[in-house]
């Protein structure tokens, strides 16, 4: 699986951890920054770049990380066609894929231990979209709105 990953300073440690973890699991990880820890850096450009990577490679997934994951989710959702979900438990991670076909999961690095955040990221990456008609209908309604804007 190709995984586009990004984080600001608040998610930097988790990003580095997840990169090694996903590499070891045989995934193909693309790092959209930050390249180094900088306590003053800003999340939007990193997260938008990761979301663009996902948009440009259908079938790939994204993980964006910050302190809370809120702003990172908001930034990724600015990219047309991207559905980014805040994933804060293994269950919300699975549901983001099953029900929402979210291609990007956003994690708050300050909200979880490295171990718990890794389990959340793994749950997101492993879970397929259910394809259920009611979920597809709801996704289509959002896509339709996006195209009318
Ligand atoms: O989670 C985030 C955005 O939603 C950021 O990582 C967080 O706001 C960074 O905070 P600070 O600049 O105080 O370290």
Coordinates of C-alpha atoms and ligand atoms in Angstrom, one line a residue:
X1 CA 0.0 0.0 0.0
X2 CA 1.3 3.5 -0.9
X3 CA 0.9 5.7 2.2
X4 CA 1.3 9.5 2.1
X5 CA 2.3 10.8 5.5
X6 CA 2.7 14.3 6.9
X7 CA 3.1 15.9 10.3
X8 CA 4.0 19.2 11.9
X9 CA 6.2 19.5 15.0
X10 CA 3.5 18.2 17.3
X11 CA 3.2 15.0 15.2
X12 CA 6.8 14.7 14.2
X13 CA 7.8 11.9 16.6
X14 CA 4.8 9.8 15.7
X15 CA 5.4 10.4 12.0
X16 CA 9.0 9.1 12.2
X17 CA 7.8 6.1 14.2
X18 CA 5.0 5.3 11.8
X19 CA 7.3 5.6 8.8
X20 CA 9.6 3.0 10.2
X21 CA 6.6 0.8 11.3
X22 CA 5.0 1.0 7.8
X23 CA 8.3 0.4 6.0
X24 CA 8.8 -2.7 8.1
X25 CA 5.3 -3.9 7.3
X26 CA 6.1 -3.6 3.6
X27 CA 4.2 -0.5 2.8
X28 CA 5.5 2.2 0.4
X29 CA 5.7 5.4 2.5
X30 CA 5.9 8.9 0.9
X31 CA 6.9 11.6 3.5
X32 CA 5.5 15.0 2.8
X33 CA 7.3 16.7 5.7
X34 CA 8.1 18.1 8.1
X35 CA 11.6 17.0 7.3
X36 CA 13.0 17.9 10.7
X37 CA 11.6 19.0 14.0
X38 CA 10.9 22.7 14.1
X39 CA 8.7 23.9 17.0
X40 CA 7.5 26.9 14.9
X41 CA 6.4 25.0 11.8
X42 CA 2.8 25.1 10.5
X43 CA 0.8 22.0 9.5
X44 CA -1.3 23.2 6.4
X45 CA 1.4 22.8 3.7
X46 CA 2.5 19.4 4.8
X47 CA -1.0 18.0 5.1
X48 CA -2.2 19.5 1.8
X49 CA 0.8 18.0 0.1
X50 CA 0.0 14.6 1.5
X51 CA -3.7 14.9 0.5
X52 CA -2.6 15.9 -3.0
X53 CA -0.4 12.8 -3.1
X54 CA -3.4 10.7 -2.3
X55 CA -5.6 12.5 -4.8
X56 CA -3.1 11.9 -7.5
X57 CA -2.7 8.2 -6.7
X58 CA -6.1 6.6 -6.4
X59 CA -5.9 3.6 -4.1
X60 CA -3.3 5.1 -1.9
X61 CA -4.0 6.3 1.6
X62 CA -2.8 9.2 3.8
X63 CA -2.0 9.7 7.4
X64 CA -1.7 13.3 8.7
X65 CA -0.6 14.1 12.2
X66 CA -0.5 17.1 14.5
X67 CA -1.2 17.7 18.2
X68 CA -4.9 17.2 18.1
X69 CA -5.4 16.1 14.5
X70 CA -8.1 18.7 14.0
X71 CA -6.3 21.3 11.9
X72 CA -4.6 18.5 10.0
X73 CA -7.9 17.0 9.0
X74 CA -9.2 20.4 8.0
X75 CA -6.2 21.1 5.8
X76 CA -6.4 17.7 4.1
X77 CA -10.1 18.3 3.4
X78 CA -9.3 21.4 1.5
X79 CA -8.1 19.2 -1.4
X80 CA -10.9 18.4 -3.8
X81 CA -12.0 14.8 -3.7
X82 CA -10.3 14.0 -0.4
X83 CA -12.3 12.7 2.5
X84 CA -10.1 13.1 5.7
X85 CA -11.4 11.8 9.0
X86 CA -10.2 12.4 12.5
X87 CA -9.4 8.9 13.8
X88 CA -9.0 8.7 17.6
X89 CA -9.6 5.1 18.3
X90 CA -9.3 1.8 16.4
X91 CA -13.1 1.8 16.0
X92 CA -13.3 5.3 14.5
X93 CA -10.4 4.4 12.2
X94 CA -12.2 1.3 10.9
X95 CA -15.4 3.2 10.5
X96 CA -13.7 6.0 8.6
X97 CA -12.8 3.4 6.0
X98 CA -15.9 1.2 6.2
X99 CA -18.5 3.9 6.1
X100 CA -16.8 7.0 4.8
X101 CA -14.2 5.6 2.4
X102 CA -11.9 8.2 3.9
X103 CA -8.6 8.1 2.1
X104 CA -6.9 10.2 4.8
X105 CA -6.8 9.6 8.5
X106 CA -5.8 12.4 10.9
X107 CA -4.3 11.6 14.2
X108 CA -3.6 13.8 17.2
X109 CA -0.1 12.9 18.2
X110 CA -0.5 14.5 21.6
X111 CA -3.6 12.5 22.4
X112 CA -2.3 9.0 22.3
X113 CA 0.7 6.9 23.3
X114 CA 2.9 5.8 20.4
X115 CA 1.6 2.3 20.8
X116 CA -2.1 3.3 20.7
X117 CA -1.6 5.7 17.8
X118 CA 0.2 2.9 15.9
X119 CA -2.8 0.6 16.5
X120 CA -5.1 3.4 15.2
X121 CA -3.1 3.9 12.1
X122 CA -2.9 0.2 11.4
X123 CA -6.6 -0.2 11.8
X124 CA -7.2 2.6 9.3
X125 CA -4.8 1.2 6.7
X126 CA -6.0 -2.4 7.0
X127 CA -9.7 -1.7 6.7
X128 CA -11.5 -1.6 3.3
X129 CA -14.5 0.5 2.3
X130 CA -17.6 -1.7 2.8
X131 CA -19.1 -0.5 -0.6
X132 CA -22.6 -0.6 1.0
X133 CA -25.1 1.3 -1.1
X134 CA -26.2 3.6 1.8
X135 CA -22.6 4.7 2.5
X136 CA -21.9 5.2 -1.2
X137 CA -25.0 7.3 -1.6
X138 CA -23.9 9.6 1.2
X139 CA -20.4 9.9 -0.2
X140 CA -21.9 10.6 -3.7
X141 CA -24.0 13.4 -2.2
X142 CA -20.9 15.1 -0.9
X143 CA -19.0 14.6 -4.1
X144 CA -22.0 16.1 -6.0
X145 CA -22.0 19.2 -3.8
X146 CA -18.2 19.5 -4.2
X147 CA -18.6 19.5 -8.0
X148 CA -21.4 22.2 -7.9
X149 CA -19.3 24.6 -5.9
Ligands
LIG1 O1 -3.0 20.0 16.3 C1 -2.7 21.0 15.7 C2 -3.6 21.7 14.8 O2 -4.9 21.2 15.0 C3 -1.3 21.5 15.8 O3 -0.4 20.5 15.8 C4 -1.2 22.4 17.1 O4 -2.1 23.5 17.0 C5 0.3 22.9 17.3 O5 0.3 23.6 18.5 P1 1.6 24.4 19.0 O6 2.0 25.4 17.9 O7 1.1 25.2 20.2 O8 2.6 23.4 19.3

